[in-house]
């Protein structure tokens, strides 16, 4: 199996603070990490390789410092990394095109694994767009996967129903957080990742020289939340009843 895991470097959203005077999120100095669900995609790739053999490539579109994040995926179990350098304001269209061109450049890819969405922008567009650019099938929101030689089966949670879908290869699969628990690399694996190949491609290497984003982020601001600071401190039974009444009045409970 030739597997590509698309993984995005994101800011650690738990660390973001909003500047109260400007209402703008402060992104400078915030640590970067691999988007959480992309680690689930990586874990799934490793499990498929353990079962069927093959090769895993971790592919990122991002700035040069994303190299360090790719090393984390190499330590987890990817055989090779690819960093595609793109402008920081690349839009969904450009990111997915760059990934699709990168996948085409590799040739003979069987499975492209993505997270269902990134933890920062959460558009959920990139996986399906890659499938569109490559003109191959896609299985989205998989919370269980069973890969065999000729086909892959995905269990997909649709809220009230569960859909089981199968596809032939090549295919794009987007996974949810529930699918697995990503493994932590050992010290030996972390040290060994330095010897694995990490290719760096520019947009020009993919025939995308000079391509500009078409969608522009016009504004990014924090959402302010005001707390009501209601404290129930009398008799416990009374407090519980009052709390239940209040929640019902607020429309939180029926
Ligand atoms: C500083 C900054 C400026 C931006 N400016 C713009 C702008 O001007 N216009 C605009 O449209 N957007 C802009 N963006 C958003 C950016 O283009 C999106 O983050 C990107 O297109 C991916 O969309 P998403 O994060 O919603 O991914 P989703 O579609 O939610 O991600 C789903 C999955 O796709 C894969 N994936 C997503 N992104 C990547 C990646 N880069 N590399 C590898 N795999 C990936 C991962 O597997 C991920 O789990 C900006 C973002 C930042 C941080």
PDB file of C-alpha atoms and ligand atoms in Angstrom:
ATOM      1  CA  UNK A   1       0.000   0.000   0.000  1.00  0.00           C
ATOM      2  CA  UNK A   2       1.296   3.420  -0.917  1.00  0.00           C
ATOM      3  CA  UNK A   3      -0.267   5.728   1.652  1.00  0.00           C
ATOM      4  CA  UNK A   4      -0.090   9.532   1.909  1.00  0.00           C
ATOM      5  CA  UNK A   5      -1.115  11.230   5.139  1.00  0.00           C
ATOM      6  CA  UNK A   6      -1.939  14.918   4.691  1.00  0.00           C
ATOM      7  CA  UNK A   7      -1.126  16.699   7.937  1.00  0.00           C
ATOM      8  CA  UNK A   8      -1.378  20.379   8.716  1.00  0.00           C
ATOM      9  CA  UNK A   9       0.789  22.444  11.054  1.00  0.00           C
ATOM     10  CA  UNK A  10      -1.533  24.545  13.213  1.00  0.00           C
ATOM     11  CA  UNK A  11      -1.203  26.912  16.129  1.00  0.00           C
ATOM     12  CA  UNK A  12      -2.028  25.258  19.438  1.00  0.00           C
ATOM     13  CA  UNK A  13      -5.529  26.716  19.701  1.00  0.00           C
ATOM     14  CA  UNK A  14      -5.682  26.030  23.441  1.00  0.00           C
ATOM     15  CA  UNK A  15      -2.900  28.581  23.924  1.00  0.00           C
ATOM     16  CA  UNK A  16      -4.501  31.428  21.961  1.00  0.00           C
ATOM     17  CA  UNK A  17      -5.386  34.524  23.960  1.00  0.00           C
ATOM     18  CA  UNK A  18      -7.557  37.359  22.691  1.00  0.00           C
ATOM     19  CA  UNK A  19      -6.230  40.898  23.159  1.00  0.00           C
ATOM     20  CA  UNK A  20      -9.154  42.555  25.032  1.00  0.00           C
ATOM     21  CA  UNK A  21      -8.478  46.025  23.601  1.00  0.00           C
ATOM     22  CA  UNK A  22      -8.360  44.978  19.930  1.00  0.00           C
ATOM     23  CA  UNK A  23     -10.461  41.794  20.192  1.00  0.00           C
ATOM     24  CA  UNK A  24      -7.824  40.158  17.981  1.00  0.00           C
ATOM     25  CA  UNK A  25      -6.304  36.753  18.748  1.00  0.00           C
ATOM     26  CA  UNK A  26      -2.606  36.977  19.600  1.00  0.00           C
ATOM     27  CA  UNK A  27      -0.909  34.353  17.406  1.00  0.00           C
ATOM     28  CA  UNK A  28       2.724  35.417  17.853  1.00  0.00           C
ATOM     29  CA  UNK A  29       4.742  33.061  20.027  1.00  0.00           C
ATOM     30  CA  UNK A  30       2.020  30.408  20.154  1.00  0.00           C
ATOM     31  CA  UNK A  31       3.519  26.912  19.802  1.00  0.00           C
ATOM     32  CA  UNK A  32       2.823  25.046  16.553  1.00  0.00           C
ATOM     33  CA  UNK A  33       1.731  21.428  16.412  1.00  0.00           C
ATOM     34  CA  UNK A  34       0.255  18.849  14.060  1.00  0.00           C
ATOM     35  CA  UNK A  35      -3.513  19.225  13.904  1.00  0.00           C
ATOM     36  CA  UNK A  36      -4.875  16.634  16.342  1.00  0.00           C
ATOM     37  CA  UNK A  37      -7.038  14.626  13.937  1.00  0.00           C
ATOM     38  CA  UNK A  38      -4.138  14.339  11.484  1.00  0.00           C
ATOM     39  CA  UNK A  39      -2.334  12.273  14.123  1.00  0.00           C
ATOM     40  CA  UNK A  40      -5.349   9.938  14.068  1.00  0.00           C
ATOM     41  CA  UNK A  41      -4.960   9.752  10.280  1.00  0.00           C
ATOM     42  CA  UNK A  42      -1.266   8.925  10.771  1.00  0.00           C
ATOM     43  CA  UNK A  43      -2.059   6.228  13.327  1.00  0.00           C
ATOM     44  CA  UNK A  44      -4.555   4.664  10.927  1.00  0.00           C
ATOM     45  CA  UNK A  45      -1.942   4.681   8.154  1.00  0.00           C
ATOM     46  CA  UNK A  46       0.506   2.851  10.424  1.00  0.00           C
ATOM     47  CA  UNK A  47      -2.133   0.219  11.269  1.00  0.00           C
ATOM     48  CA  UNK A  48      -2.880  -0.319   7.562  1.00  0.00           C
ATOM     49  CA  UNK A  49       0.844  -0.663   6.824  1.00  0.00           C
ATOM     50  CA  UNK A  50       1.239  -3.121   9.721  1.00  0.00           C
ATOM     51  CA  UNK A  51      -1.501  -5.256   8.158  1.00  0.00           C
ATOM     52  CA  UNK A  52      -0.778  -4.966   4.434  1.00  0.00           C
ATOM     53  CA  UNK A  53       2.780  -3.620   4.189  1.00  0.00           C
ATOM     54  CA  UNK A  54       3.773  -0.610   2.106  1.00  0.00           C
ATOM     55  CA  UNK A  55       5.026   2.897   2.574  1.00  0.00           C
ATOM     56  CA  UNK A  56       3.699   5.987   4.349  1.00  0.00           C
ATOM     57  CA  UNK A  57       4.463   9.537   3.247  1.00  0.00           C
ATOM     58  CA  UNK A  58       3.520  12.464   5.495  1.00  0.00           C
ATOM     59  CA  UNK A  59       2.742  15.525   3.361  1.00  0.00           C
ATOM     60  CA  UNK A  60       2.328  19.105   4.591  1.00  0.00           C
ATOM     61  CA  UNK A  61       1.652  22.385   2.858  1.00  0.00           C
ATOM     62  CA  UNK A  62       3.100  25.081   5.059  1.00  0.00           C
ATOM     63  CA  UNK A  63       5.953  27.398   6.007  1.00  0.00           C
ATOM     64  CA  UNK A  64       9.563  26.174   6.394  1.00  0.00           C
ATOM     65  CA  UNK A  65       9.222  25.632  10.169  1.00  0.00           C
ATOM     66  CA  UNK A  66       6.610  22.907   9.447  1.00  0.00           C
ATOM     67  CA  UNK A  67       9.676  20.711   8.798  1.00  0.00           C
ATOM     68  CA  UNK A  68       9.882  20.115  12.560  1.00  0.00           C
ATOM     69  CA  UNK A  69       6.273  18.919  12.662  1.00  0.00           C
ATOM     70  CA  UNK A  70       6.893  16.484   9.813  1.00  0.00           C
ATOM     71  CA  UNK A  71       9.699  15.016  11.889  1.00  0.00           C
ATOM     72  CA  UNK A  72       7.120  14.190  14.581  1.00  0.00           C
ATOM     73  CA  UNK A  73       5.198  12.160  11.996  1.00  0.00           C
ATOM     74  CA  UNK A  74       8.393  10.462  10.823  1.00  0.00           C
ATOM     75  CA  UNK A  75       9.027   9.520  14.461  1.00  0.00           C
ATOM     76  CA  UNK A  76       5.492   8.133  14.754  1.00  0.00           C
ATOM     77  CA  UNK A  77       6.022   5.832  11.762  1.00  0.00           C
ATOM     78  CA  UNK A  78       5.977   7.667   8.415  1.00  0.00           C
ATOM     79  CA  UNK A  79       8.720   6.464   6.067  1.00  0.00           C
ATOM     80  CA  UNK A  80       9.150   9.732   4.256  1.00  0.00           C
ATOM     81  CA  UNK A  81       8.088  13.353   4.577  1.00  0.00           C
ATOM     82  CA  UNK A  82       7.183  16.000   2.017  1.00  0.00           C
ATOM     83  CA  UNK A  83       6.995  19.710   2.809  1.00  0.00           C
ATOM     84  CA  UNK A  84       5.358  21.827   0.127  1.00  0.00           C
ATOM     85  CA  UNK A  85       6.194  25.460   0.745  1.00  0.00           C
ATOM     86  CA  UNK A  86       3.194  27.674   0.112  1.00  0.00           C
ATOM     87  CA  UNK A  87       2.345  31.309   0.811  1.00  0.00           C
ATOM     88  CA  UNK A  88       0.940  31.773   4.319  1.00  0.00           C
ATOM     89  CA  UNK A  89      -2.324  33.144   2.953  1.00  0.00           C
ATOM     90  CA  UNK A  90      -2.875  30.100   0.705  1.00  0.00           C
ATOM     91  CA  UNK A  91      -6.596  29.351   0.531  1.00  0.00           C
ATOM     92  CA  UNK A  92      -8.410  25.998   0.605  1.00  0.00           C
ATOM     93  CA  UNK A  93      -8.254  25.800  -3.153  1.00  0.00           C
ATOM     94  CA  UNK A  94      -4.503  26.348  -3.373  1.00  0.00           C
ATOM     95  CA  UNK A  95      -3.678  24.072  -0.411  1.00  0.00           C
ATOM     96  CA  UNK A  96      -5.729  21.190  -1.823  1.00  0.00           C
ATOM     97  CA  UNK A  97      -4.340  21.711  -5.334  1.00  0.00           C
ATOM     98  CA  UNK A  98      -0.772  21.678  -4.006  1.00  0.00           C
ATOM     99  CA  UNK A  99      -1.466  18.471  -2.084  1.00  0.00           C
ATOM    100  CA  UNK A 100      -3.124  16.864  -5.127  1.00  0.00           C
ATOM    101  CA  UNK A 101      -0.184  17.819  -7.364  1.00  0.00           C
ATOM    102  CA  UNK A 102       2.244  16.483  -4.736  1.00  0.00           C
ATOM    103  CA  UNK A 103       0.334  13.198  -4.611  1.00  0.00           C
ATOM    104  CA  UNK A 104       0.360  12.990  -8.415  1.00  0.00           C
ATOM    105  CA  UNK A 105       4.096  13.694  -8.438  1.00  0.00           C
ATOM    106  CA  UNK A 106       4.626  10.711  -6.126  1.00  0.00           C
ATOM    107  CA  UNK A 107       2.616   8.451  -8.461  1.00  0.00           C
ATOM    108  CA  UNK A 108       0.688   5.215  -7.727  1.00  0.00           C
ATOM    109  CA  UNK A 109      -0.768   6.316  -4.399  1.00  0.00           C
ATOM    110  CA  UNK A 110      -3.445   3.915  -3.067  1.00  0.00           C
ATOM    111  CA  UNK A 111      -4.807   5.771  -0.035  1.00  0.00           C
ATOM    112  CA  UNK A 112      -4.766   9.465   0.875  1.00  0.00           C
ATOM    113  CA  UNK A 113      -5.646   9.905   4.541  1.00  0.00           C
ATOM    114  CA  UNK A 114      -6.768  13.257   5.962  1.00  0.00           C
ATOM    115  CA  UNK A 115      -8.373  14.455   9.145  1.00  0.00           C
ATOM    116  CA  UNK A 116     -12.083  15.289   8.877  1.00  0.00           C
ATOM    117  CA  UNK A 117     -11.076  18.913   9.604  1.00  0.00           C
ATOM    118  CA  UNK A 118      -8.185  20.930  10.962  1.00  0.00           C
ATOM    119  CA  UNK A 119      -8.436  22.132  14.567  1.00  0.00           C
ATOM    120  CA  UNK A 120      -7.806  25.772  13.653  1.00  0.00           C
ATOM    121  CA  UNK A 121      -9.838  26.647  10.534  1.00  0.00           C
ATOM    122  CA  UNK A 122     -12.083  23.543  10.598  1.00  0.00           C
ATOM    123  CA  UNK A 123     -13.470  23.898   7.078  1.00  0.00           C
ATOM    124  CA  UNK A 124     -13.355  20.172   6.310  1.00  0.00           C
ATOM    125  CA  UNK A 125     -12.770  21.074   2.673  1.00  0.00           C
ATOM    126  CA  UNK A 126      -9.252  19.932   1.945  1.00  0.00           C
ATOM    127  CA  UNK A 127      -9.775  16.134   1.878  1.00  0.00           C
ATOM    128  CA  UNK A 128     -12.832  16.206  -0.436  1.00  0.00           C
ATOM    129  CA  UNK A 129     -11.146  18.831  -2.639  1.00  0.00           C
ATOM    130  CA  UNK A 130      -8.064  16.605  -3.066  1.00  0.00           C
ATOM    131  CA  UNK A 131     -10.376  13.788  -4.209  1.00  0.00           C
ATOM    132  CA  UNK A 132     -11.981  16.219  -6.657  1.00  0.00           C
ATOM    133  CA  UNK A 133      -8.663  17.404  -8.088  1.00  0.00           C
ATOM    134  CA  UNK A 134      -7.422  13.822  -8.452  1.00  0.00           C
ATOM    135  CA  UNK A 135     -10.816  12.609  -9.746  1.00  0.00           C
ATOM    136  CA  UNK A 136     -10.835   9.669  -7.354  1.00  0.00           C
ATOM    137  CA  UNK A 137     -13.475   8.476  -4.850  1.00  0.00           C
ATOM    138  CA  UNK A 138     -13.638   9.646  -1.256  1.00  0.00           C
ATOM    139  CA  UNK A 139     -14.896   8.211   2.015  1.00  0.00           C
ATOM    140  CA  UNK A 140     -15.527  10.926   4.596  1.00  0.00           C
ATOM    141  CA  UNK A 141     -15.916  10.948   8.396  1.00  0.00           C
ATOM    142  CA  UNK A 142     -14.656   7.376   8.923  1.00  0.00           C
ATOM    143  CA  UNK A 143     -14.580   6.283  12.550  1.00  0.00           C
ATOM    144  CA  UNK A 144     -13.529   2.723  11.703  1.00  0.00           C
ATOM    145  CA  UNK A 145     -11.523   1.480   8.726  1.00  0.00           C
ATOM    146  CA  UNK A 146     -10.804  -1.997   7.396  1.00  0.00           C
ATOM    147  CA  UNK A 147      -8.326  -2.045   4.532  1.00  0.00           C
ATOM    148  CA  UNK A 148      -7.815  -5.156   2.408  1.00  0.00           C
ATOM    149  CA  UNK A 149      -5.862  -5.843  -0.770  1.00  0.00           C
ATOM    150  CA  UNK A 150      -8.581  -4.767  -3.218  1.00  0.00           C
ATOM    151  CA  UNK A 151     -10.846  -2.473  -1.237  1.00  0.00           C
ATOM    152  CA  UNK A 152     -11.252  -0.401   1.882  1.00  0.00           C
ATOM    153  CA  UNK A 153     -14.315  -0.282   4.114  1.00  0.00           C
ATOM    154  CA  UNK A 154     -15.270   2.715   6.261  1.00  0.00           C
ATOM    155  CA  UNK A 155     -17.830   2.937   9.045  1.00  0.00           C
ATOM    156  CA  UNK A 156     -19.224   6.456   9.025  1.00  0.00           C
ATOM    157  CA  UNK A 157     -21.181   7.998  11.873  1.00  0.00           C
ATOM    158  CA  UNK A 158     -24.132   9.999  10.542  1.00  0.00           C
ATOM    159  CA  UNK A 159     -25.644  10.929  13.909  1.00  0.00           C
ATOM    160  CA  UNK A 160     -28.783   8.793  14.098  1.00  0.00           C
ATOM    161  CA  UNK A 161     -27.527   6.295  11.554  1.00  0.00           C
ATOM    162  CA  UNK A 162     -24.326   4.531  10.707  1.00  0.00           C
ATOM    163  CA  UNK A 163     -23.318   4.077   7.086  1.00  0.00           C
ATOM    164  CA  UNK A 164     -20.830   1.429   6.000  1.00  0.00           C
ATOM    165  CA  UNK A 165     -19.161   2.271   2.695  1.00  0.00           C
ATOM    166  CA  UNK A 166     -16.579   0.455   0.603  1.00  0.00           C
ATOM    167  CA  UNK A 167     -14.298   1.779  -2.106  1.00  0.00           C
ATOM    168  CA  UNK A 168     -11.663   0.482  -4.448  1.00  0.00           C
ATOM    169  CA  UNK A 169      -8.239   2.162  -4.600  1.00  0.00           C
ATOM    170  CA  UNK A 170      -7.071   4.866  -5.091  1.00  0.00           C
ATOM    171  CA  UNK A 171      -9.240   6.683  -2.582  1.00  0.00           C
ATOM    172  CA  UNK A 172      -9.214   9.674  -0.249  1.00  0.00           C
ATOM    173  CA  UNK A 173     -10.382   8.890   3.289  1.00  0.00           C
ATOM    174  CA  UNK A 174     -11.068  11.484   5.977  1.00  0.00           C
ATOM    175  CA  UNK A 175     -11.106  10.202   9.552  1.00  0.00           C
ATOM    176  CA  UNK A 176     -12.655  11.388  12.801  1.00  0.00           C
ATOM    177  CA  UNK A 177     -10.989  11.711  16.191  1.00  0.00           C
ATOM    178  CA  UNK A 178     -12.797   8.614  17.517  1.00  0.00           C
ATOM    179  CA  UNK A 179     -11.083   6.268  15.058  1.00  0.00           C
ATOM    180  CA  UNK A 180      -8.076   5.471  17.259  1.00  0.00           C
ATOM    181  CA  UNK A 181      -5.625   6.634  19.899  1.00  0.00           C
ATOM    182  CA  UNK A 182      -2.459   7.914  18.192  1.00  0.00           C
ATOM    183  CA  UNK A 183       0.714   6.250  19.463  1.00  0.00           C
ATOM    184  CA  UNK A 184       3.509   8.176  21.151  1.00  0.00           C
ATOM    185  CA  UNK A 185       6.902   7.617  19.520  1.00  0.00           C
ATOM    186  CA  UNK A 186       9.702   6.111  21.613  1.00  0.00           C
ATOM    187  CA  UNK A 187      13.003   7.940  22.131  1.00  0.00           C
ATOM    188  CA  UNK A 188      14.646   5.604  19.601  1.00  0.00           C
ATOM    189  CA  UNK A 189      11.972   6.454  17.034  1.00  0.00           C
ATOM    190  CA  UNK A 190      12.436  10.189  17.664  1.00  0.00           C
ATOM    191  CA  UNK A 191      16.202   9.884  17.172  1.00  0.00           C
ATOM    192  CA  UNK A 192      15.731   7.623  14.124  1.00  0.00           C
ATOM    193  CA  UNK A 193      13.413  10.123  12.424  1.00  0.00           C
ATOM    194  CA  UNK A 194      16.431  12.349  11.665  1.00  0.00           C
ATOM    195  CA  UNK A 195      17.660   9.730   9.155  1.00  0.00           C
ATOM    196  CA  UNK A 196      14.394   9.477   7.220  1.00  0.00           C
ATOM    197  CA  UNK A 197      14.030  11.375   3.910  1.00  0.00           C
ATOM    198  CA  UNK A 198      12.263  14.744   4.045  1.00  0.00           C
ATOM    199  CA  UNK A 199      11.686  16.222   0.581  1.00  0.00           C
ATOM    200  CA  UNK A 200      10.976  19.903   0.116  1.00  0.00           C
ATOM    201  CA  UNK A 201       9.036  21.047  -2.913  1.00  0.00           C
ATOM    202  CA  UNK A 202       8.171  24.552  -3.997  1.00  0.00           C
ATOM    203  CA  UNK A 203       4.933  25.482  -5.734  1.00  0.00           C
ATOM    204  CA  UNK A 204       6.955  25.808  -8.958  1.00  0.00           C
ATOM    205  CA  UNK A 205       8.019  22.124  -8.672  1.00  0.00           C
ATOM    206  CA  UNK A 206       4.317  21.252  -8.880  1.00  0.00           C
ATOM    207  CA  UNK A 207       3.467  23.528 -11.807  1.00  0.00           C
ATOM    208  CA  UNK A 208       1.749  26.014  -9.478  1.00  0.00           C
ATOM    209  CA  UNK A 209       4.279  28.847  -9.736  1.00  0.00           C
ATOM    210  CA  UNK A 210       2.624  32.234  -9.374  1.00  0.00           C
ATOM    211  CA  UNK A 211      -0.782  30.817  -8.377  1.00  0.00           C
ATOM    212  CA  UNK A 212      -2.483  33.192  -5.972  1.00  0.00           C
ATOM    213  CA  UNK A 213      -5.213  32.488  -3.412  1.00  0.00           C
ATOM    214  CA  UNK A 214      -8.697  33.458  -4.575  1.00  0.00           C
ATOM    215  CA  UNK A 215     -10.396  33.492  -1.180  1.00  0.00           C
ATOM    216  CA  UNK A 216      -9.215  36.157   1.248  1.00  0.00           C
ATOM    217  CA  UNK A 217      -9.585  36.089   5.019  1.00  0.00           C
ATOM    218  CA  UNK A 218     -11.065  39.549   5.553  1.00  0.00           C
ATOM    219  CA  UNK A 219     -10.987  39.574   9.351  1.00  0.00           C
ATOM    220  CA  UNK A 220     -10.150  37.381  12.307  1.00  0.00           C
ATOM    221  CA  UNK A 221     -11.441  38.379  15.727  1.00  0.00           C
ATOM    222  CA  UNK A 222     -12.191  36.800  19.089  1.00  0.00           C
ATOM    223  CA  UNK A 223     -15.718  36.035  20.185  1.00  0.00           C
ATOM    224  CA  UNK A 224     -16.312  37.617  23.573  1.00  0.00           C
ATOM    225  CA  UNK A 225     -18.364  35.634  26.065  1.00  0.00           C
ATOM    226  CA  UNK A 226     -19.917  37.194  29.133  1.00  0.00           C
ATOM    227  CA  UNK A 227     -20.538  35.070  32.179  1.00  0.00           C
ATOM    228  CA  UNK A 228     -23.640  35.568  34.330  1.00  0.00           C
ATOM    229  CA  UNK A 229     -21.780  34.635  37.523  1.00  0.00           C
ATOM    230  CA  UNK A 230     -24.806  33.172  39.299  1.00  0.00           C
ATOM    231  CA  UNK A 231     -23.794  31.293  42.451  1.00  0.00           C
ATOM    232  CA  UNK A 232     -26.141  28.907  44.279  1.00  0.00           C
ATOM    233  CA  UNK A 233     -24.845  28.504  47.806  1.00  0.00           C
ATOM    234  CA  UNK A 234     -27.785  27.755  50.087  1.00  0.00           C
ATOM    235  CA  UNK A 235     -29.148  24.354  50.981  1.00  0.00           C
ATOM    236  CA  UNK A 236     -27.838  21.748  48.492  1.00  0.00           C
ATOM    237  CA  UNK A 237     -31.301  20.381  47.503  1.00  0.00           C
ATOM    238  CA  UNK A 238     -32.654  23.905  47.020  1.00  0.00           C
ATOM    239  CA  UNK A 239     -29.568  24.905  45.053  1.00  0.00           C
ATOM    240  CA  UNK A 240     -29.953  21.910  42.730  1.00  0.00           C
ATOM    241  CA  UNK A 241     -33.636  22.735  42.135  1.00  0.00           C
ATOM    242  CA  UNK A 242     -32.852  26.397  41.531  1.00  0.00           C
ATOM    243  CA  UNK A 243     -30.072  25.455  39.130  1.00  0.00           C
ATOM    244  CA  UNK A 244     -32.414  23.114  37.229  1.00  0.00           C
ATOM    245  CA  UNK A 245     -35.057  25.904  37.032  1.00  0.00           C
ATOM    246  CA  UNK A 246     -32.501  28.425  35.819  1.00  0.00           C
ATOM    247  CA  UNK A 247     -31.136  26.071  33.163  1.00  0.00           C
ATOM    248  CA  UNK A 248     -34.684  25.378  31.927  1.00  0.00           C
ATOM    249  CA  UNK A 249     -35.448  29.133  31.780  1.00  0.00           C
ATOM    250  CA  UNK A 250     -32.221  29.723  29.826  1.00  0.00           C
ATOM    251  CA  UNK A 251     -33.349  27.065  27.373  1.00  0.00           C
ATOM    252  CA  UNK A 252     -30.374  24.791  28.152  1.00  0.00           C
ATOM    253  CA  UNK A 253     -32.617  21.930  29.305  1.00  0.00           C
ATOM    254  CA  UNK A 254     -36.189  21.099  28.307  1.00  0.00           C
TER     255      UNK A 254
HETATM  256  C1  LIG B   1      -2.142  32.949   8.834  1.00  0.00           C
HETATM  257  C2  LIG B   1      -3.206  32.346   7.988  1.00  0.00           C
HETATM  258  C3  LIG B   1      -3.697  33.074   6.901  1.00  0.00           C
HETATM  259  C4  LIG B   1      -4.708  32.531   6.087  1.00  0.00           C
HETATM  260  N1  LIG B   1      -5.197  33.247   5.063  1.00  0.00           N
HETATM  261  C5  LIG B   1      -6.164  32.737   4.299  1.00  0.00           C
HETATM  262  C6  LIG B   1      -6.723  33.456   3.212  1.00  0.00           C
HETATM  263  O1  LIG B   1      -6.345  34.584   2.934  1.00  0.00           O
HETATM  264  N2  LIG B   1      -7.717  32.873   2.494  1.00  0.00           N
HETATM  265  C7  LIG B   1      -8.187  31.631   2.793  1.00  0.00           C
HETATM  266  O2  LIG B   1      -9.085  31.127   2.125  1.00  0.00           O
HETATM  267  N3  LIG B   1      -7.685  30.910   3.818  1.00  0.00           N
HETATM  268  C8  LIG B   1      -6.705  31.446   4.575  1.00  0.00           C
HETATM  269  N4  LIG B   1      -6.225  30.723   5.611  1.00  0.00           N
HETATM  270  C9  LIG B   1      -6.807  29.416   5.897  1.00  0.00           C
HETATM  271  C10 LIG B   1      -6.035  28.330   5.217  1.00  0.00           C
HETATM  272  O3  LIG B   1      -5.976  28.499   3.862  1.00  0.00           O
HETATM  273  C11 LIG B   1      -6.704  27.032   5.552  1.00  0.00           C
HETATM  274  O4  LIG B   1      -6.242  26.735   6.811  1.00  0.00           O
HETATM  275  C12 LIG B   1      -6.377  25.916   4.591  1.00  0.00           C
HETATM  276  O5  LIG B   1      -6.894  26.179   3.342  1.00  0.00           O
HETATM  277  C13 LIG B   1      -6.880  24.568   5.051  1.00  0.00           C
HETATM  278  O6  LIG B   1      -8.212  24.665   5.426  1.00  0.00           O
HETATM  279  P1  LIG B   1      -8.634  24.082   6.841  1.00  0.00           P
HETATM  280  O7  LIG B   1      -7.596  24.421   7.841  1.00  0.00           O
HETATM  281  O8  LIG B   1     -10.018  24.496   7.126  1.00  0.00           O
HETATM  282  O9  LIG B   1      -8.509  22.518   6.570  1.00  0.00           O
HETATM  283  P2  LIG B   1      -9.606  21.385   6.594  1.00  0.00           P
HETATM  284  O10 LIG B   1     -10.195  21.254   5.246  1.00  0.00           O
HETATM  285  O11 LIG B   1     -10.517  21.542   7.768  1.00  0.00           O
HETATM  286  O12 LIG B   1      -8.588  20.183   6.869  1.00  0.00           O
HETATM  287  C14 LIG B   1      -8.979  18.835   6.659  1.00  0.00           C
HETATM  288  C15 LIG B   1      -7.756  17.993   6.507  1.00  0.00           C
HETATM  289  O13 LIG B   1      -7.050  18.349   5.318  1.00  0.00           O
HETATM  290  C16 LIG B   1      -5.646  18.202   5.526  1.00  0.00           C
HETATM  291  N5  LIG B   1      -5.002  19.515   5.442  1.00  0.00           N
HETATM  292  C17 LIG B   1      -5.547  20.749   5.594  1.00  0.00           C
HETATM  293  N6  LIG B   1      -4.628  21.694   5.423  1.00  0.00           N
HETATM  294  C18 LIG B   1      -3.463  21.075   5.161  1.00  0.00           C
HETATM  295  C19 LIG B   1      -2.146  21.502   4.920  1.00  0.00           C
HETATM  296  N7  LIG B   1      -1.806  22.811   4.900  1.00  0.00           N
HETATM  297  N8  LIG B   1      -1.186  20.569   4.686  1.00  0.00           N
HETATM  298  C20 LIG B   1      -1.493  19.247   4.699  1.00  0.00           C
HETATM  299  N9  LIG B   1      -2.727  18.778   4.947  1.00  0.00           N
HETATM  300  C21 LIG B   1      -3.702  19.676   5.171  1.00  0.00           C
HETATM  301  C22 LIG B   1      -5.482  17.618   6.924  1.00  0.00           C
HETATM  302  O14 LIG B   1      -5.520  16.212   6.831  1.00  0.00           O
HETATM  303  C23 LIG B   1      -6.736  18.137   7.627  1.00  0.00           C
HETATM  304  O15 LIG B   1      -7.092  17.359   8.748  1.00  0.00           O
HETATM  305  C24 LIG B   1      -5.226  31.239   6.403  1.00  0.00           C
HETATM  306  C25 LIG B   1      -4.712  30.521   7.486  1.00  0.00           C
HETATM  307  C26 LIG B   1      -3.725  31.075   8.267  1.00  0.00           C
HETATM  308  C27 LIG B   1      -3.212  30.249   9.444  1.00  0.00           C
END
